[in-house]
JSON list of C-alpha atoms in Angstrom, two decimals:
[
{"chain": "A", "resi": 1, "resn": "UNK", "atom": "CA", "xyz": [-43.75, 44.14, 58.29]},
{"chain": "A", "resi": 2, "resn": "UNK", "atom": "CA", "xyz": [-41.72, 43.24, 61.51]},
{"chain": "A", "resi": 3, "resn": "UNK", "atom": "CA", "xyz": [-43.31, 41.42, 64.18]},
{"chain": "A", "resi": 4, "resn": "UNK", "atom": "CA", "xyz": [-42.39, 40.05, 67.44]},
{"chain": "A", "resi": 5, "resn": "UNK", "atom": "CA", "xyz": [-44.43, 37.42, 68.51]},
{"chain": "A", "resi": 6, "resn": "UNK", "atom": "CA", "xyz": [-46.41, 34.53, 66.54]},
{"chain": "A", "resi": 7, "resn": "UNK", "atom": "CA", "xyz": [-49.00, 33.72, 69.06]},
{"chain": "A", "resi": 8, "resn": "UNK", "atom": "CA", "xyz": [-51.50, 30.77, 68.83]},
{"chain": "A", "resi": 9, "resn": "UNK", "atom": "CA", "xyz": [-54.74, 30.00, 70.76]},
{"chain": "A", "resi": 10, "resn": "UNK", "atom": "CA", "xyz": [-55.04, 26.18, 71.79]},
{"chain": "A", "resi": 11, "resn": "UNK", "atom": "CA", "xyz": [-57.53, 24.32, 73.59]},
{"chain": "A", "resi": 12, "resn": "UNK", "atom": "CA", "xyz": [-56.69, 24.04, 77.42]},
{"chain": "A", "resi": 13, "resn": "UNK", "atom": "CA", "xyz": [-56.47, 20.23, 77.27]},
{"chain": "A", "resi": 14, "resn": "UNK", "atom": "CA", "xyz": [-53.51, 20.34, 74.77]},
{"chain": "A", "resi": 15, "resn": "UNK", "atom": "CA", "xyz": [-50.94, 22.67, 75.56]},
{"chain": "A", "resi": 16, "resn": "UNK", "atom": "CA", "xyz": [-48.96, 19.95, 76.60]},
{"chain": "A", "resi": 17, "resn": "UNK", "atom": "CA", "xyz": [-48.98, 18.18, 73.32]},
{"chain": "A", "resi": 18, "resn": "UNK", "atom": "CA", "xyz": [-48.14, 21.77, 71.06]},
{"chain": "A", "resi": 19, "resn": "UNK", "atom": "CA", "xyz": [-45.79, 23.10, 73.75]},
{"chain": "A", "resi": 20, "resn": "UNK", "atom": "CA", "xyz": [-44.17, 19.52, 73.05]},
{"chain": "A", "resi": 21, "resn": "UNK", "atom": "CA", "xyz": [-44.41, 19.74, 69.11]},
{"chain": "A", "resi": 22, "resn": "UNK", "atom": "CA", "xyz": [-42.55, 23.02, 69.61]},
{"chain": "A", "resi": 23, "resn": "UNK", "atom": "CA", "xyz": [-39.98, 21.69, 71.35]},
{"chain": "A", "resi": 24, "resn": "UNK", "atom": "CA", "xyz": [-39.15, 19.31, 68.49]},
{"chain": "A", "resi": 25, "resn": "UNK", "atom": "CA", "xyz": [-38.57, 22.10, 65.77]},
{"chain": "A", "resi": 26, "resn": "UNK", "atom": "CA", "xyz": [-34.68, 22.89, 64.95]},
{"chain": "A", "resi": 27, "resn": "UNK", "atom": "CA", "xyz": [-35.72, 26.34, 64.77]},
{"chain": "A", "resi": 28, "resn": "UNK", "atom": "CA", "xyz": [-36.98, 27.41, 68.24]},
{"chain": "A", "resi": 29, "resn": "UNK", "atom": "CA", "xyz": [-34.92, 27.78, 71.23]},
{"chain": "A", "resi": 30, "resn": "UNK", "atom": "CA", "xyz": [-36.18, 27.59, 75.00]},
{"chain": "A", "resi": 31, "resn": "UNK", "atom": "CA", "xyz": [-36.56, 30.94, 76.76]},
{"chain": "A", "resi": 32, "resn": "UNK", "atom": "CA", "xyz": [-33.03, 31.99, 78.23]},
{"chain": "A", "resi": 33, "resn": "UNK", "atom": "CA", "xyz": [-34.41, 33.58, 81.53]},
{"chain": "A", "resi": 34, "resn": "UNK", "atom": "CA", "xyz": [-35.35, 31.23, 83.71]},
{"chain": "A", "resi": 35, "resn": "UNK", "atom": "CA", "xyz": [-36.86, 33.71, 85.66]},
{"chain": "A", "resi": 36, "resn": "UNK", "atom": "CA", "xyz": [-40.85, 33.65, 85.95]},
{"chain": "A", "resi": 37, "resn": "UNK", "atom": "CA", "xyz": [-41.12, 36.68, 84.12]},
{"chain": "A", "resi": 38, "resn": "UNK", "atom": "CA", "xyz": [-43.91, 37.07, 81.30]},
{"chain": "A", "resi": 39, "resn": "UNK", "atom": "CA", "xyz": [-43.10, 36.33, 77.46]},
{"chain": "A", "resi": 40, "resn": "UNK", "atom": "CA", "xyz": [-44.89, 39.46, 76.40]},
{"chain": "A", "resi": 41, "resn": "UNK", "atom": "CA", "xyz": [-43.96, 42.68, 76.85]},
{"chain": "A", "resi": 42, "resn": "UNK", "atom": "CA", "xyz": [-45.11, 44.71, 79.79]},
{"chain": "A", "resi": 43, "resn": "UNK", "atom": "CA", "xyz": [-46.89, 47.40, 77.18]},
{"chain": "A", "resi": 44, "resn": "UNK", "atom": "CA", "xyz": [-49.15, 44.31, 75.75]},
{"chain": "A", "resi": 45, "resn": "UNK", "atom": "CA", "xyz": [-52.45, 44.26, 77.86]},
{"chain": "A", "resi": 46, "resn": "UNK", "atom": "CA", "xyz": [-52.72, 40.73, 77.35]},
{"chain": "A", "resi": 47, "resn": "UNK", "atom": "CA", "xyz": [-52.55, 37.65, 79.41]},
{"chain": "A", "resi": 48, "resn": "UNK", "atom": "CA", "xyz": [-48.86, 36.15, 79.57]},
{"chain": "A", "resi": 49, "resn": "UNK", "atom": "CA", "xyz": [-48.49, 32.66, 77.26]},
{"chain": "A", "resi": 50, "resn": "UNK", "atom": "CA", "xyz": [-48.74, 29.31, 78.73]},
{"chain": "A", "resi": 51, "resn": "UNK", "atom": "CA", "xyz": [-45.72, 28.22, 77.21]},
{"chain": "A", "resi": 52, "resn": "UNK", "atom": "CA", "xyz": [-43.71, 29.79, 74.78]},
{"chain": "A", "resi": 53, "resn": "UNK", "atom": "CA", "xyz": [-40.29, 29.29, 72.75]},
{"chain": "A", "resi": 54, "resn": "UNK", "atom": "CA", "xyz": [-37.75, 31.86, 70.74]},
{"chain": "A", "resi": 55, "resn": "UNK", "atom": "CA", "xyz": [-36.98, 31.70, 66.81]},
{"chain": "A", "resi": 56, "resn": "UNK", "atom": "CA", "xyz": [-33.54, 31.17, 66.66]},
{"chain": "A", "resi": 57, "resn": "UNK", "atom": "CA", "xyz": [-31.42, 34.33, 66.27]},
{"chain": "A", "resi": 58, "resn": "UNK", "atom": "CA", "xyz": [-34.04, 36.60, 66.65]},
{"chain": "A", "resi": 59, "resn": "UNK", "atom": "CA", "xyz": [-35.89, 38.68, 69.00]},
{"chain": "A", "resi": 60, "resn": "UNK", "atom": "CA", "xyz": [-39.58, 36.72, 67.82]},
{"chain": "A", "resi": 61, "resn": "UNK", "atom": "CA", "xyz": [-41.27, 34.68, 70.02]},
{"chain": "A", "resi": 62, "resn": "UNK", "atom": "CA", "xyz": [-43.56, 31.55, 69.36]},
{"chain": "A", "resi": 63, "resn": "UNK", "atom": "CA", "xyz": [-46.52, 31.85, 72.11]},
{"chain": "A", "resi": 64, "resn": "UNK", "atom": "CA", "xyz": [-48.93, 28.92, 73.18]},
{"chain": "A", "resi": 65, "resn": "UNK", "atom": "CA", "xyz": [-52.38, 30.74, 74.92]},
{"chain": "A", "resi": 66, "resn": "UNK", "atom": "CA", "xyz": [-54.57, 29.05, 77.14]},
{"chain": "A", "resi": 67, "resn": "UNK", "atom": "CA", "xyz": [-58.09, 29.20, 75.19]},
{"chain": "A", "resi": 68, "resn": "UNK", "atom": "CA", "xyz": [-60.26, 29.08, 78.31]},
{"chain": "A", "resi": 69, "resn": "UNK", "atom": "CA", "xyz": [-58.61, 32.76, 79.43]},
{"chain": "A", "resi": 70, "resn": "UNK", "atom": "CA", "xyz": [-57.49, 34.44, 76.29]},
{"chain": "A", "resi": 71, "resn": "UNK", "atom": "CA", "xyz": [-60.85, 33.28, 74.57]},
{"chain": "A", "resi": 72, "resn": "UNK", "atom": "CA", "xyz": [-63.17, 32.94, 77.28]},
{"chain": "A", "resi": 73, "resn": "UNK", "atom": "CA", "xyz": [-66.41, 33.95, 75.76]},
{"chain": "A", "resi": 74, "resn": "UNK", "atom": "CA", "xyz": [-65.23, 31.64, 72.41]},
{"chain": "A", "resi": 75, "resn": "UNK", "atom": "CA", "xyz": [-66.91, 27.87, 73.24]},
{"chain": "A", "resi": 76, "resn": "UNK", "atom": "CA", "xyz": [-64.27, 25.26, 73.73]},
{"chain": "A", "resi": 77, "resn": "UNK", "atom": "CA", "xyz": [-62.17, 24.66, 70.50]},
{"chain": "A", "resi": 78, "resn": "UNK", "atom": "CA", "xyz": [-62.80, 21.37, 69.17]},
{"chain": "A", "resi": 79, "resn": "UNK", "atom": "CA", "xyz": [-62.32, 19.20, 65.80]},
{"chain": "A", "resi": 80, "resn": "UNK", "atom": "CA", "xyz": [-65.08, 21.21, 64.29]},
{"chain": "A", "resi": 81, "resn": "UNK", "atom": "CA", "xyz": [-63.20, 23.78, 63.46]},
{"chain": "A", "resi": 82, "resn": "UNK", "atom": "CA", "xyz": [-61.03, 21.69, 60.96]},
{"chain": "A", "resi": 83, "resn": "UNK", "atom": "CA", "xyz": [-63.64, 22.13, 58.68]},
{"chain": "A", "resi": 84, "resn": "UNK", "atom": "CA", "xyz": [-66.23, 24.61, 59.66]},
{"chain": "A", "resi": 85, "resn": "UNK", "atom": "CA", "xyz": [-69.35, 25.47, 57.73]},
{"chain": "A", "resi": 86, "resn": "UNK", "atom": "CA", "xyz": [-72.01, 28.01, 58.98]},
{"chain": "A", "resi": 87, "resn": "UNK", "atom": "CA", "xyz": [-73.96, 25.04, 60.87]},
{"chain": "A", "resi": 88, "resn": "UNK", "atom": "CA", "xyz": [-71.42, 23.96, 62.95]},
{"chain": "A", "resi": 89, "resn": "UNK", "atom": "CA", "xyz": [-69.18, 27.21, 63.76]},
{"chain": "A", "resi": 90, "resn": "UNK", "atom": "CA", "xyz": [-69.46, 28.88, 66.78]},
{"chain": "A", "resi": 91, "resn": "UNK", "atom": "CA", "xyz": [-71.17, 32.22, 65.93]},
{"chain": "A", "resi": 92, "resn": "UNK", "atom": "CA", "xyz": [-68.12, 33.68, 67.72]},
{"chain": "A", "resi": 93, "resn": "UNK", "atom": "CA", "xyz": [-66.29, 32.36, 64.84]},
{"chain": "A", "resi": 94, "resn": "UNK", "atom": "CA", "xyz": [-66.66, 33.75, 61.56]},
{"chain": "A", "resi": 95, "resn": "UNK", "atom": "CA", "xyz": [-66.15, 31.45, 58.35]}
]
């Protein structure tokens, strides 16, 4: 299966510290355009990333989302999640 994107959700508040933990890895490369033109392509109905990074030698993409407009009816993201139950999970969110 070829893909083209790896996209991940993250809670508004830290975009700053995964778009950061990105920038770290050996294998991910900055965007080349420096143009304000979206990461995804124009065919995807979906909201452009926050921030996002290429895998090396590749066409893929890694994208960072904004939670509070990609998953706006989803309540905020928090530590709960780490190790949800059916108590404590959003009902959005299925266990």
């Amino acid at each position: 299966m070829l893909f083209e994107s790896m996209d991940y959700v993250i809670p508004d508040h830290l975009i700053s510290v995964a778009s950061e933990a990105l920038t770290r890895s050996n294998n991910l490369t900055r965007c080349p355009d420096t143009g304000l033109r979206p990461a995804s392509s124009k065919d995807r109905g979906t909201l452009p990333a926050g921030f996002h990074m290429h895998v090396n030698a590749s066409g893929v993409t890694v994208g960072l989302y904004l939670q509070s407009p990609a998953l706006w009816f989803v309540p905020r993201l928090d530590d709960a999640l780490l190790t949800p139950t059916r108590s404590n999970a959003p009902q959005q969110i299925m266990c």
